[in-house]
PDB file of C-alpha atoms in Angstrom:
ATOM      1  CA  MET A   1      11.606 -21.620   0.353  1.00 38.00           C
ATOM      2  CA  VAL A   2       8.375 -22.281  -1.348  1.00 39.00           C
ATOM      3  CA  SER A   3       8.177 -20.039  -4.195  1.00 45.00           C
ATOM      4  CA  LEU A   4       4.750 -18.176  -4.767  1.00 48.00           C
ATOM      5  CA  THR A   5       4.898 -19.791  -8.274  1.00 43.00           C
ATOM      6  CA  ALA A   6       6.769 -23.037  -8.358  1.00 40.00           C
ATOM      7  CA  ASP A   7       5.316 -24.465 -11.454  1.00 40.00           C
ATOM      8  CA  LEU A   8       6.376 -28.020  -9.769  1.00 34.00           C
ATOM      9  CA  SER A   9       5.250 -27.581  -6.420  1.00 41.00           C
ATOM     10  CA  PRO A  10       2.193 -29.377  -5.065  1.00 38.00           C
ATOM     11  CA  LEU A  11       1.706 -25.964  -2.721  1.00 41.00           C
ATOM     12  CA  ARG A  12       1.366 -23.773  -5.490  1.00 40.00           C
ATOM     13  CA  PRO A  13      -1.304 -20.943  -4.308  1.00 41.00           C
ATOM     14  CA  ASP A  14      -1.095 -19.271  -7.696  1.00 54.00           C
ATOM     15  CA  ARG A  15      -4.117 -16.969  -7.754  1.00 62.00           C
ATOM     16  CA  ASN A  16      -5.907 -18.886  -4.770  1.00 78.00           C
ATOM     17  CA  LEU A  17      -3.736 -17.419  -2.470  1.00 90.00           C
ATOM     18  CA  ALA A  18      -4.782 -13.712  -3.716  1.00 89.00           C
ATOM     19  CA  MET A  19      -8.652 -14.981  -3.188  1.00 89.00           C
ATOM     20  CA  GLU A  20      -8.296 -16.261   0.331  1.00 91.00           C
ATOM     21  CA  LEU A  21      -5.905 -13.101   1.008  1.00 94.00           C
ATOM     22  CA  VAL A  22      -9.401 -11.057  -0.082  1.00 96.00           C
ATOM     23  CA  ARG A  23     -11.998 -12.755   2.366  1.00 94.00           C
ATOM     24  CA  ALA A  24      -9.329 -11.232   4.857  1.00 95.00           C
ATOM     25  CA  THR A  25      -9.725  -7.683   3.720  1.00 97.00           C
ATOM     26  CA  GLU A  26     -12.858  -7.780   3.294  1.00 97.00           C
ATOM     27  CA  ALA A  27     -13.598  -9.114   6.861  1.00 96.00           C
ATOM     28  CA  ALA A  28     -11.154  -6.259   8.208  1.00 96.00           C
ATOM     29  CA  ALA A  29     -12.809  -3.499   5.614  1.00 97.00           C
ATOM     30  CA  ILE A  30     -16.386  -4.863   6.650  1.00 96.00           C
ATOM     31  CA  ARG A  31     -15.873  -4.485  10.364  1.00 95.00           C
ATOM     32  CA  ALA A  32     -14.149  -0.951  10.471  1.00 95.00           C
ATOM     33  CA  VAL A  33     -17.717  -0.088   8.590  1.00 94.00           C
ATOM     34  CA  PRO A  34     -19.509   0.910  12.332  1.00 94.00           C
ATOM     35  CA  PHE A  35     -16.861   3.281  13.224  1.00 94.00           C
ATOM     36  CA  ILE A  36     -16.510   5.665   9.390  1.00 94.00           C
ATOM     37  CA  GLY A  37     -17.282   9.250  10.665  1.00 95.00           C
ATOM     38  CA  ARG A  38     -17.365   8.158  14.010  1.00 94.00           C
ATOM     39  CA  GLY A  39     -14.085   9.859  15.330  1.00 93.00           C
ATOM     40  CA  ALA A  40     -12.790   6.848  16.658  1.00 89.00           C
ATOM     41  CA  LYS A  41      -9.816   5.737  14.328  1.00 89.00           C
ATOM     42  CA  GLU A  42      -8.463   3.649  16.867  1.00 90.00           C
ATOM     43  CA  ALA A  43     -12.025   1.963  17.708  1.00 92.00           C
ATOM     44  CA  ALA A  44     -11.530   1.120  13.673  1.00 92.00           C
ATOM     45  CA  ASP A  45      -8.436   0.191  13.371  1.00 91.00           C
ATOM     46  CA  GLY A  46      -8.905  -2.383  16.387  1.00 91.00           C
ATOM     47  CA  ALA A  47     -11.550  -3.718  14.590  1.00 94.00           C
ATOM     48  CA  ALA A  48     -10.333  -4.113  11.113  1.00 94.00           C
ATOM     49  CA  VAL A  49      -7.091  -6.028  12.770  1.00 92.00           C
ATOM     50  CA  ASP A  50      -9.246  -8.341  14.714  1.00 92.00           C
ATOM     51  CA  ALA A  51     -10.807  -9.088  11.523  1.00 94.00           C
ATOM     52  CA  MET A  52      -7.825  -9.421   9.533  1.00 94.00           C
ATOM     53  CA  ARG A  53      -6.058 -11.616  12.384  1.00 92.00           C
ATOM     54  CA  ALA A  54      -8.854 -13.892  12.385  1.00 93.00           C
ATOM     55  CA  PHE A  55      -9.478 -14.683   8.543  1.00 93.00           C
ATOM     56  CA  LEU A  56      -5.454 -14.757   7.954  1.00 94.00           C
ATOM     57  CA  GLY A  57      -5.461 -17.570  10.486  1.00 92.00           C
ATOM     58  CA  THR A  58      -7.365 -19.731   8.354  1.00 93.00           C
ATOM     59  CA  VAL A  59      -5.089 -19.378   4.928  1.00 93.00           C
ATOM     60  CA  ALA A  60      -2.947 -22.179   3.805  1.00 91.00           C
ATOM     61  CA  PHE A  61       0.295 -20.355   4.177  1.00 93.00           C
ATOM     62  CA  GLN A  62       2.960 -19.995   6.283  1.00 94.00           C
ATOM     63  CA  GLY A  63       2.852 -16.243   6.510  1.00 94.00           C
ATOM     64  CA  ARG A  64       4.957 -13.665   8.497  1.00 93.00           C
ATOM     65  CA  VAL A  65       4.711 -10.274   8.775  1.00 93.00           C
ATOM     66  CA  VAL A  66       7.574  -7.976   7.864  1.00 92.00           C
ATOM     67  CA  ILE A  67       5.327  -4.768   8.009  1.00 89.00           C
ATOM     68  CA  GLY A  68       3.253  -4.281  10.692  1.00 84.00           C
ATOM     69  CA  GLU A  69       1.695  -1.649  12.784  1.00 66.00           C
ATOM     70  CA  GLY A  70       2.516  -2.639  15.922  1.00 53.00           C
ATOM     71  CA  GLU A  71       4.930  -4.464  18.197  1.00 49.00           C
ATOM     72  CA  LYS A  72       3.830  -7.531  20.658  1.00 38.00           C
ATOM     73  CA  ASP A  73       3.187  -6.054  23.395  1.00 38.00           C
ATOM     74  CA  ASN A  74       0.727  -3.778  22.074  1.00 44.00           C
ATOM     75  CA  ALA A  75      -1.985  -6.065  21.170  1.00 42.00           C
ATOM     76  CA  PRO A  76      -4.349  -6.247  18.654  1.00 51.00           C
ATOM     77  CA  MET A  77      -1.901  -4.696  16.262  1.00 64.00           C
ATOM     78  CA  LEU A  78      -0.903  -7.255  13.993  1.00 81.00           C
ATOM     79  CA  PHE A  79       2.869  -6.894  14.786  1.00 84.00           C
ATOM     80  CA  ASN A  80       6.123  -7.467  12.640  1.00 86.00           C
ATOM     81  CA  GLY A  81       7.524 -10.552  13.041  1.00 87.00           C
ATOM     82  CA  GLU A  82       3.933 -12.580  14.190  1.00 89.00           C
ATOM     83  CA  GLU A  83       3.497 -15.737  12.130  1.00 93.00           C
ATOM     84  CA  VAL A  84       0.097 -15.811  10.592  1.00 93.00           C
ATOM     85  CA  GLY A  85      -1.945 -19.000   8.139  1.00 94.00           C
ATOM     86  CA  THR A  86      -2.191 -22.373   8.920  1.00 94.00           C
ATOM     87  CA  GLY A  87       1.132 -22.915   8.805  1.00 92.00           C
ATOM     88  CA  THR A  88       1.261 -25.400   5.511  1.00 90.00           C
ATOM     89  CA  GLY A  89       1.995 -23.968   2.175  1.00 89.00           C
ATOM     90  CA  PRO A  90       4.306 -21.559   0.712  1.00 91.00           C
ATOM     91  CA  ALA A  91       6.620 -19.368   3.210  1.00 93.00           C
ATOM     92  CA  CYS A  92       5.877 -15.795   2.673  1.00 94.00           C
ATOM     93  CA  ASP A  93       6.819 -12.247   3.922  1.00 95.00           C
ATOM     94  CA  ILE A  94       3.376 -10.353   4.332  1.00 95.00           C
ATOM     95  CA  ALA A  95       2.660  -6.517   4.705  1.00 93.00           C
ATOM     96  CA  VAL A  96      -0.654  -5.666   6.656  1.00 92.00           C
ATOM     97  CA  ASP A  97      -2.532  -2.394   6.992  1.00 90.00           C
ATOM     98  CA  PRO A  98      -5.860  -3.167   8.383  1.00 92.00           C
ATOM     99  CA  ILE A  99      -6.748   0.113   7.511  1.00 92.00           C
ATOM    100  CA  ASP A 100      -4.875   2.142   5.286  1.00 90.00           C
ATOM    101  CA  GLY A 101      -6.466   5.944   6.270  1.00 89.00           C
ATOM    102  CA  THR A 102      -7.869   5.411   9.540  1.00 89.00           C
ATOM    103  CA  SER A 103      -7.962   9.171   9.919  1.00 90.00           C
ATOM    104  CA  LEU A 104      -9.802   9.208   6.816  1.00 92.00           C
ATOM    105  CA  THR A 105     -12.105   6.297   8.095  1.00 93.00           C
ATOM    106  CA  ALA A 106     -12.757   8.751  11.220  1.00 92.00           C
ATOM    107  CA  ALA A 107     -13.605  11.489   9.477  1.00 94.00           C
ATOM    108  CA  GLY A 108     -15.899   9.456   6.723  1.00 93.00           C
ATOM    109  CA  ARG A 109     -13.542  10.729   3.788  1.00 93.00           C
ATOM    110  CA  GLN A 110     -12.151   8.991   0.855  1.00 91.00           C
ATOM    111  CA  ASN A 111      -9.774   6.749   0.144  1.00 91.00           C
ATOM    112  CA  ALA A 112      -9.832   4.665   3.322  1.00 93.00           C
ATOM    113  CA  LEU A 113      -8.123   0.881   2.255  1.00 95.00           C
ATOM    114  CA  SER A 114      -8.120  -2.503   3.984  1.00 95.00           C
ATOM    115  CA  VAL A 115      -4.407  -3.777   2.622  1.00 95.00           C
ATOM    116  CA  ILE A 116      -2.042  -7.019   2.552  1.00 96.00           C
ATOM    117  CA  ALA A 117       1.024  -7.479   0.125  1.00 95.00           C
ATOM    118  CA  VAL A 118       2.501 -10.959   0.119  1.00 95.00           C
ATOM    119  CA  SER A 119       6.173 -11.704  -1.562  1.00 95.00           C
ATOM    120  CA  ASP A 120       8.119 -14.832  -0.989  1.00 94.00           C
ATOM    121  CA  ARG A 121      10.042 -15.124   2.203  1.00 94.00           C
ATOM    122  CA  GLY A 122      12.758 -13.129   2.361  1.00 94.00           C
ATOM    123  CA  SER A 123      11.850 -10.905  -0.331  1.00 95.00           C
ATOM    124  CA  MET A 124      10.748  -7.918   1.296  1.00 96.00           C
ATOM    125  CA  LEU A 125      12.926  -5.000   2.819  1.00 95.00           C
ATOM    126  CA  ASP A 126      12.444  -4.145   6.167  1.00 92.00           C
ATOM    127  CA  ALA A 127      12.514  -0.410   6.676  1.00 90.00           C
ATOM    128  CA  SER A 128      10.907  -0.189  10.356  1.00 87.00           C
ATOM    129  CA  SER A 129      13.518   1.412  11.817  1.00 91.00           C
ATOM    130  CA  VAL A 130      12.902   4.533   9.918  1.00 94.00           C
ATOM    131  CA  PHE A 131       9.339   5.819   9.915  1.00 91.00           C
ATOM    132  CA  TYR A 132       8.980   7.721   6.606  1.00 95.00           C
ATOM    133  CA  MET A 133      10.231   7.071   3.373  1.00 97.00           C
ATOM    134  CA  ASP A 134      10.243  10.070   0.373  1.00 98.00           C
ATOM    135  CA  LYS A 135       8.711   8.409  -2.928  1.00 98.00           C
ATOM    136  CA  LEU A 136       8.541   8.878  -6.611  1.00 98.00           C
ATOM    137  CA  VAL A 137       5.979   6.999  -8.186  1.00 98.00           C
ATOM    138  CA  THR A 138       4.558   6.855 -11.904  1.00 98.00           C
ATOM    139  CA  GLY A 139       3.185   4.513 -14.484  1.00 97.00           C
ATOM    140  CA  PRO A 140       5.016   2.923 -17.200  1.00 96.00           C
ATOM    141  CA  ALA A 141       6.055   6.019 -18.828  1.00 96.00           C
ATOM    142  CA  GLY A 142       7.851   7.184 -16.181  1.00 97.00           C
ATOM    143  CA  VAL A 143      10.323   3.916 -16.367  1.00 97.00           C
ATOM    144  CA  GLY A 144      13.685   5.273 -16.916  1.00 96.00           C
ATOM    145  CA  VAL A 145      12.810   8.595 -17.747  1.00 98.00           C
ATOM    146  CA  VAL A 146      12.127   9.916 -14.126  1.00 98.00           C
ATOM    147  CA  ASP A 147      14.418   9.871 -11.040  1.00 98.00           C
ATOM    148  CA  ILE A 148      14.073  11.169  -7.685  1.00 98.00           C
ATOM    149  CA  ARG A 149      17.243  12.878  -7.068  1.00 98.00           C
ATOM    150  CA  LEU A 150      16.184  15.461 -10.034  1.00 98.00           C
ATOM    151  CA  PRO A 151      14.051  18.280  -9.363  1.00 98.00           C
ATOM    152  CA  ILE A 152      10.599  17.809  -9.447  1.00 98.00           C
ATOM    153  CA  GLY A 153      10.409  20.585 -11.951  1.00 98.00           C
ATOM    154  CA  GLU A 154      12.070  18.567 -14.559  1.00 98.00           C
ATOM    155  CA  ASN A 155      10.735  15.198 -13.314  1.00 98.00           C
ATOM    156  CA  ILE A 156       7.375  16.767 -14.266  1.00 98.00           C
ATOM    157  CA  ARG A 157       8.708  18.252 -17.827  1.00 98.00           C
ATOM    158  CA  LYS A 158      10.613  14.712 -18.454  1.00 98.00           C
ATOM    159  CA  LEU A 159       7.159  12.469 -17.460  1.00 98.00           C
ATOM    160  CA  ALA A 160       5.089  14.860 -19.613  1.00 98.00           C
ATOM    161  CA  GLY A 161       7.189  14.187 -22.515  1.00 98.00           C
ATOM    162  CA  ALA A 162       6.943  10.883 -22.638  1.00 97.00           C
ATOM    163  CA  LEU A 163       3.611  10.654 -22.160  1.00 96.00           C
ATOM    164  CA  GLY A 164       3.047  13.071 -24.832  1.00 96.00           C
ATOM    165  CA  LYS A 165       1.333  15.612 -23.170  1.00 95.00           C
ATOM    166  CA  PRO A 166       1.440  19.323 -22.075  1.00 98.00           C
ATOM    167  CA  VAL A 167       2.960  20.112 -18.595  1.00 98.00           C
ATOM    168  CA  ASP A 168      -0.345  21.823 -17.410  1.00 97.00           C
ATOM    169  CA  GLU A 169      -2.271  18.372 -18.154  1.00 97.00           C
ATOM    170  CA  ILE A 170       0.020  16.912 -15.957  1.00 98.00           C
ATOM    171  CA  VAL A 171      -1.377  16.058 -12.003  1.00 98.00           C
ATOM    172  CA  VAL A 172       0.658  15.014  -9.187  1.00 98.00           C
ATOM    173  CA  SER A 173      -0.564  13.785  -5.983  1.00 97.00           C
ATOM    174  CA  VAL A 174       1.168  15.129  -2.601  1.00 97.00           C
ATOM    175  CA  LEU A 175       0.261  14.380   1.074  1.00 96.00           C
ATOM    176  CA  ASN A 176      -1.097  17.884   2.120  1.00 95.00           C
ATOM    177  CA  ARG A 177       1.970  17.839   4.742  1.00 96.00           C
ATOM    178  CA  PRO A 178       3.479  21.440   6.458  1.00 96.00           C
ATOM    179  CA  ARG A 179       6.769  19.065   4.999  1.00 97.00           C
ATOM    180  CA  HIS A 180       5.528  19.164   1.398  1.00 97.00           C
ATOM    181  CA  GLU A 181       4.775  23.362   1.383  1.00 97.00           C
ATOM    182  CA  LYS A 182       7.825  23.757  -0.873  1.00 98.00           C
ATOM    183  CA  LEU A 183       7.338  20.792  -2.523  1.00 98.00           C
ATOM    184  CA  ILE A 184       3.728  21.795  -4.041  1.00 98.00           C
ATOM    185  CA  GLN A 185       4.760  25.479  -4.842  1.00 98.00           C
ATOM    186  CA  GLU A 186       7.511  23.622  -6.742  1.00 98.00           C
ATOM    187  CA  ILE A 187       5.054  21.696  -8.604  1.00 98.00           C
ATOM    188  CA  ARG A 188       2.861  24.241  -9.389  1.00 98.00           C
ATOM    189  CA  ASP A 189       5.535  26.454 -10.358  1.00 98.00           C
ATOM    190  CA  ALA A 190       6.486  23.792 -12.933  1.00 98.00           C
ATOM    191  CA  GLY A 191       3.093  24.422 -14.360  1.00 98.00           C
ATOM    192  CA  ALA A 192       1.282  21.067 -12.978  1.00 98.00           C
ATOM    193  CA  GLY A 193      -1.199  20.887 -10.861  1.00 97.00           C
ATOM    194  CA  THR A 194      -1.965  19.081  -7.390  1.00 97.00           C
ATOM    195  CA  ARG A 195      -3.914  16.703  -6.256  1.00 95.00           C
ATOM    196  CA  LEU A 196      -3.675  17.053  -2.356  1.00 95.00           C
ATOM    197  CA  MET A 197      -4.125  13.943   0.174  1.00 93.00           C
ATOM    198  CA  SER A 198      -5.018  14.084   3.325  1.00 88.00           C
ATOM    199  CA  ASP A 199      -4.017  10.478   4.094  1.00 85.00           C
ATOM    200  CA  GLY A 200      -3.968   7.328   2.494  1.00 81.00           C
ATOM    201  CA  ASP A 201      -0.439   7.615   0.160  1.00 86.00           C
ATOM    202  CA  VAL A 202      -1.113   4.016  -1.098  1.00 92.00           C
ATOM    203  CA  ALA A 203      -4.147   4.654  -2.864  1.00 91.00           C
ATOM    204  CA  GLY A 204      -2.172   7.526  -4.218  1.00 92.00           C
ATOM    205  CA  GLY A 205       0.666   5.010  -5.235  1.00 95.00           C
ATOM    206  CA  ILE A 206      -1.236   2.709  -7.223  1.00 95.00           C
ATOM    207  CA  ASN A 207      -3.881   5.526  -8.785  1.00 93.00           C
ATOM    208  CA  ALA A 208      -0.670   7.075  -9.925  1.00 95.00           C
ATOM    209  CA  ALA A 209       0.618   4.111 -11.468  1.00 95.00           C
ATOM    210  CA  ARG A 210      -2.380   2.803 -13.397  1.00 92.00           C
ATOM    211  CA  HIS A 211      -3.368   2.871 -17.062  1.00 85.00           C
ATOM    212  CA  ALA A 212      -5.440   5.907 -17.839  1.00 80.00           C
ATOM    213  CA  ALA A 213      -5.590   7.543 -14.129  1.00 84.00           C
ATOM    214  CA  ARG A 214      -6.339  10.975 -12.986  1.00 89.00           C
ATOM    215  CA  THR A 215      -3.475  11.531 -11.601  1.00 95.00           C
ATOM    216  CA  ASP A 216       0.294  10.722 -13.550  1.00 97.00           C
ATOM    217  CA  MET A 217       2.991  10.847 -10.371  1.00 98.00           C
ATOM    218  CA  CYS A 218       2.615  10.871  -6.432  1.00 98.00           C
ATOM    219  CA  VAL A 219       5.424  12.177  -4.733  1.00 98.00           C
ATOM    220  CA  GLY A 220       6.587  13.162  -1.392  1.00 97.00           C
ATOM    221  CA  VAL A 221       7.515  11.858   2.280  1.00 97.00           C
ATOM    222  CA  GLY A 222       5.042   9.184   3.244  1.00 94.00           C
ATOM    223  CA  GLY A 223       4.934   6.066   5.782  1.00 91.00           C
ATOM    224  CA  SER A 224       8.245   4.069   4.801  1.00 92.00           C
ATOM    225  CA  PRO A 225       6.177   0.514   5.167  1.00 89.00           C
ATOM    226  CA  GLU A 226       3.389   2.279   2.732  1.00 91.00           C
ATOM    227  CA  GLY A 227       6.401   2.494   0.132  1.00 94.00           C
ATOM    228  CA  ILE A 228       7.070  -1.407   0.515  1.00 93.00           C
ATOM    229  CA  VAL A 229       3.459  -2.088   0.155  1.00 93.00           C
ATOM    230  CA  THR A 230       3.265  -0.040  -2.673  1.00 95.00           C
ATOM    231  CA  ALA A 231       5.692  -1.393  -4.709  1.00 96.00           C
ATOM    232  CA  CYS A 232       4.006  -4.753  -4.310  1.00 95.00           C
ATOM    233  CA  ALA A 233       1.475  -3.118  -6.565  1.00 95.00           C
ATOM    234  CA  ILE A 234       3.505  -1.465  -8.814  1.00 96.00           C
ATOM    235  CA  LYS A 235       5.145  -4.732  -9.521  1.00 93.00           C
ATOM    236  CA  ALA A 236       2.231  -5.872 -11.293  1.00 93.00           C
ATOM    237  CA  LEU A 237       1.711  -2.549 -13.145  1.00 95.00           C
ATOM    238  CA  GLY A 238       4.481  -2.108 -14.901  1.00 95.00           C
ATOM    239  CA  GLY A 239       4.940   1.373 -13.261  1.00 96.00           C
ATOM    240  CA  HIS A 240       8.141   3.234 -11.441  1.00 97.00           C
ATOM    241  CA  ILE A 241       8.987   3.537  -7.835  1.00 98.00           C
ATOM    242  CA  GLN A 242      12.189   4.858  -5.847  1.00 98.00           C
ATOM    243  CA  GLY A 243      12.649   5.608  -2.231  1.00 97.00           C
ATOM    244  CA  ARG A 244      14.645   7.076   0.053  1.00 98.00           C
ATOM    245  CA  LEU A 245      14.657   6.841   3.937  1.00 97.00           C
ATOM    246  CA  TRP A 246      13.795  10.066   5.562  1.00 97.00           C
ATOM    247  CA  PRO A 247      14.916   9.736   9.156  1.00 96.00           C
ATOM    248  CA  ARG A 248      13.263  12.309  11.158  1.00 95.00           C
ATOM    249  CA  ASP A 249      16.101  12.913  13.637  1.00 96.00           C
ATOM    250  CA  ASP A 250      19.941  11.423  14.359  1.00 96.00           C
ATOM    251  CA  GLU A 251      18.506   8.602  16.676  1.00 96.00           C
ATOM    252  CA  GLU A 252      15.966   7.345  14.274  1.00 95.00           C
ATOM    253  CA  ARG A 253      19.289   8.294  11.433  1.00 96.00           C
ATOM    254  CA  GLN A 254      21.275   5.824  13.613  1.00 96.00           C
ATOM    255  CA  ARG A 255      18.921   3.026  14.367  1.00 95.00           C
ATOM    256  CA  GLY A 256      18.397   2.718  10.727  1.00 95.00           C
ATOM    257  CA  ILE A 257      21.948   2.336   9.936  1.00 96.00           C
ATOM    258  CA  ASP A 258      21.994  -0.429  12.517  1.00 96.00           C
ATOM    259  CA  ALA A 259      19.515  -2.243  11.666  1.00 94.00           C
ATOM    260  CA  GLY A 260      21.479  -1.997   7.897  1.00 96.00           C
ATOM    261  CA  LEU A 261      19.454   0.026   6.054  1.00 96.00           C
ATOM    262  CA  ASP A 262      21.596   2.898   3.689  1.00 97.00           C
ATOM    263  CA  MET A 263      20.478   6.257   4.833  1.00 96.00           C
ATOM    264  CA  ASP A 264      21.537   7.496   1.463  1.00 95.00           C
ATOM    265  CA  LYS A 265      20.417   4.913  -0.653  1.00 97.00           C
ATOM    266  CA  VAL A 266      17.653   5.591  -3.827  1.00 98.00           C
ATOM    267  CA  TYR A 267      16.012   2.133  -3.357  1.00 98.00           C
ATOM    268  CA  GLU A 268      14.535   1.046  -6.445  1.00 97.00           C
ATOM    269  CA  ALA A 269      11.737  -1.599  -6.677  1.00 96.00           C
ATOM    270  CA  ASP A 270      13.724  -4.066  -6.423  1.00 96.00           C
ATOM    271  CA  ASP A 271      15.831  -2.663  -3.542  1.00 97.00           C
ATOM    272  CA  LEU A 272      11.699  -2.568  -1.785  1.00 97.00           C
ATOM    273  CA  VAL A 273      10.757  -5.896  -3.139  1.00 96.00           C
ATOM    274  CA  ARG A 274      12.659  -8.463  -4.977  1.00 94.00           C
ATOM    275  CA  GLY A 275      11.302 -10.518  -7.947  1.00 91.00           C
ATOM    276  CA  ASP A 276       7.850  -9.650  -9.539  1.00 90.00           C
ATOM    277  CA  ASN A 277       6.748 -12.990  -7.560  1.00 91.00           C
ATOM    278  CA  THR A 278       4.175  -9.965  -5.212  1.00 94.00           C
ATOM    279  CA  ILE A 279       0.539  -9.898  -4.409  1.00 95.00           C
ATOM    280  CA  PHE A 280      -1.329  -7.294  -3.264  1.00 96.00           C
ATOM    281  CA  VAL A 281      -5.213  -7.192  -2.094  1.00 97.00           C
ATOM    282  CA  ALA A 282      -6.846  -4.133  -1.124  1.00 97.00           C
ATOM    283  CA  THR A 283     -10.425  -3.670  -0.318  1.00 98.00           C
ATOM    284  CA  GLY A 284     -12.115  -0.045   0.177  1.00 97.00           C
ATOM    285  CA  VAL A 285     -13.121   1.210   3.544  1.00 97.00           C
ATOM    286  CA  THR A 286     -14.785   4.583   2.117  1.00 96.00           C
ATOM    287  CA  ASP A 287     -15.141   5.151  -1.805  1.00 95.00           C
ATOM    288  CA  GLY A 288     -12.532   6.419  -4.028  1.00 91.00           C
ATOM    289  CA  GLN A 289     -10.433   6.371  -6.956  1.00 88.00           C
ATOM    290  CA  LEU A 290      -9.185   2.886  -6.788  1.00 91.00           C
ATOM    291  CA  VAL A 291     -12.612   0.793  -5.091  1.00 95.00           C
ATOM    292  CA  ALA A 292     -15.712   1.781  -4.105  1.00 96.00           C
ATOM    293  CA  GLY A 293     -16.091   1.680  -0.129  1.00 97.00           C
ATOM    294  CA  VAL A 294     -18.421  -0.684   1.924  1.00 97.00           C
ATOM    295  CA  ARG A 295     -21.947  -0.110   1.832  1.00 95.00           C
ATOM    296  CA  ARG A 296     -25.095  -1.721   3.321  1.00 93.00           C
ATOM    297  CA  GLU A 297     -28.350  -2.379   1.556  1.00 93.00           C
ATOM    298  CA  GLY A 298     -31.272  -4.119   3.127  1.00 92.00           C
ATOM    299  CA  GLY A 299     -30.081  -7.786   4.067  1.00 94.00           C
ATOM    300  CA  TYR A 300     -26.969  -7.639   1.951  1.00 96.00           C
ATOM    301  CA  ILE A 301     -22.958  -6.052   2.546  1.00 96.00           C
ATOM    302  CA  TYR A 302     -21.537  -4.904  -0.949  1.00 97.00           C
ATOM    303  CA  THR A 303     -17.955  -4.691  -1.177  1.00 98.00           C
ATOM    304  CA  GLU A 304     -14.785  -3.906  -3.638  1.00 98.00           C
ATOM    305  CA  SER A 305     -11.975  -5.342  -3.835  1.00 98.00           C
ATOM    306  CA  VAL A 306      -8.814  -5.291  -5.988  1.00 96.00           C
ATOM    307  CA  VAL A 307      -5.826  -8.087  -6.581  1.00 96.00           C
ATOM    308  CA  LEU A 308      -2.656  -7.279  -8.227  1.00 95.00           C
ATOM    309  CA  ARG A 309      -0.209  -9.835  -9.100  1.00 94.00           C
ATOM    310  CA  GLY A 310       3.532  -9.264 -10.393  1.00 92.00           C
ATOM    311  CA  ALA A 311       3.654 -12.636 -11.956  1.00 90.00           C
ATOM    312  CA  SER A 312       0.901 -12.033 -14.207  1.00 91.00           C
ATOM    313  CA  GLY A 313       0.880  -8.612 -14.499  1.00 92.00           C
ATOM    314  CA  THR A 314      -2.836  -8.291 -13.728  1.00 91.00           C
ATOM    315  CA  LEU A 315      -5.037  -6.410 -12.082  1.00 92.00           C
ATOM    316  CA  ARG A 316      -8.280  -7.954 -11.054  1.00 93.00           C
ATOM    317  CA  ARG A 317     -11.877  -6.213  -9.523  1.00 95.00           C
ATOM    318  CA  ILE A 318     -13.505  -8.434  -7.318  1.00 96.00           C
ATOM    319  CA  ALA A 319     -17.207  -7.149  -6.254  1.00 97.00           C
ATOM    320  CA  SER A 320     -18.733  -9.368  -3.443  1.00 96.00           C
ATOM    321  CA  GLU A 321     -22.435  -9.693  -2.244  1.00 96.00           C
ATOM    322  CA  HIS A 322     -22.123 -10.779   1.682  1.00 96.00           C
ATOM    323  CA  LEU A 323     -25.419 -11.480   3.664  1.00 95.00           C
ATOM    324  CA  VAL A 324     -26.001  -9.812   6.646  1.00 93.00           C
ATOM    325  CA  SER A 325     -26.754 -11.943   9.224  1.00 92.00           C
ATOM    326  CA  LYS A 326     -23.358 -13.960   8.370  1.00 88.00           C
ATOM    327  CA  TRP A 327     -21.619 -11.106  10.305  1.00 86.00           C
ATOM    328  CA  LEU A 328     -24.102 -10.345  13.118  1.00 72.00           C
TER     329      LEU A 328
END
């Protein structure tokens, strides 16, 4: 296996790989633009997948999709097990979500992203057999302080103490779903505020872990793939993430057990993605707290992206101008 940070390797990609991956998320975001607010989430996702796949094919790495959206027979989705890249360079696990927030895109709402996460081959947990995961994400102040096994009120009080702020200034992000009605009430009963998300809990988790963010914690049941992707970003932010698999029925629970997953385990950050050798890139499709969405002005298309590298603990912002004529 070639490490993403192997100093002596002639194939060392370091930050260059991250920059190449940004081209793929930019392309996916740009291709989704005609569908924003048009109510056609499948069409938006299909256009983004096609663009992402085409650009990933030009990247000098041996990427294997561990977390995709579909299976091989359901093209054009990037499917689990698909090989991407030129076949040269480092061997990597890759998680893709050409649009995290297809419903957001279709409705023209905020926080839709195009996302890719990469780590060393064999380091990502494959939780694809269980669709949902219960997650808890905070910034660095929550490390060693909060725990998903504790009641939410206790975690809020502990985090408030670690941050040195009153409980009534704590803001918790939660997906706005019927399954979270009790959780939302418990957060409010504890004295904290809520920020209800209609979709897109990758952005919610990252925003909770960022320095000087508007939210302090992200909790609740969302997609298992999104949990792995978020963990890659949290490695660069020094934050806290835990997850517990949340099977919907006995059949799904058994599928997870058969796949080697532990239904009772609290998965820590290093269980979700081993090591700090991670790269996370995201380009805004629609405007949000993390990045601005794609916009077109005259003959130019403007995109904003973020690159987070676990090895260096950095978050970089990339603002790009694209000639419209090159995308026709």
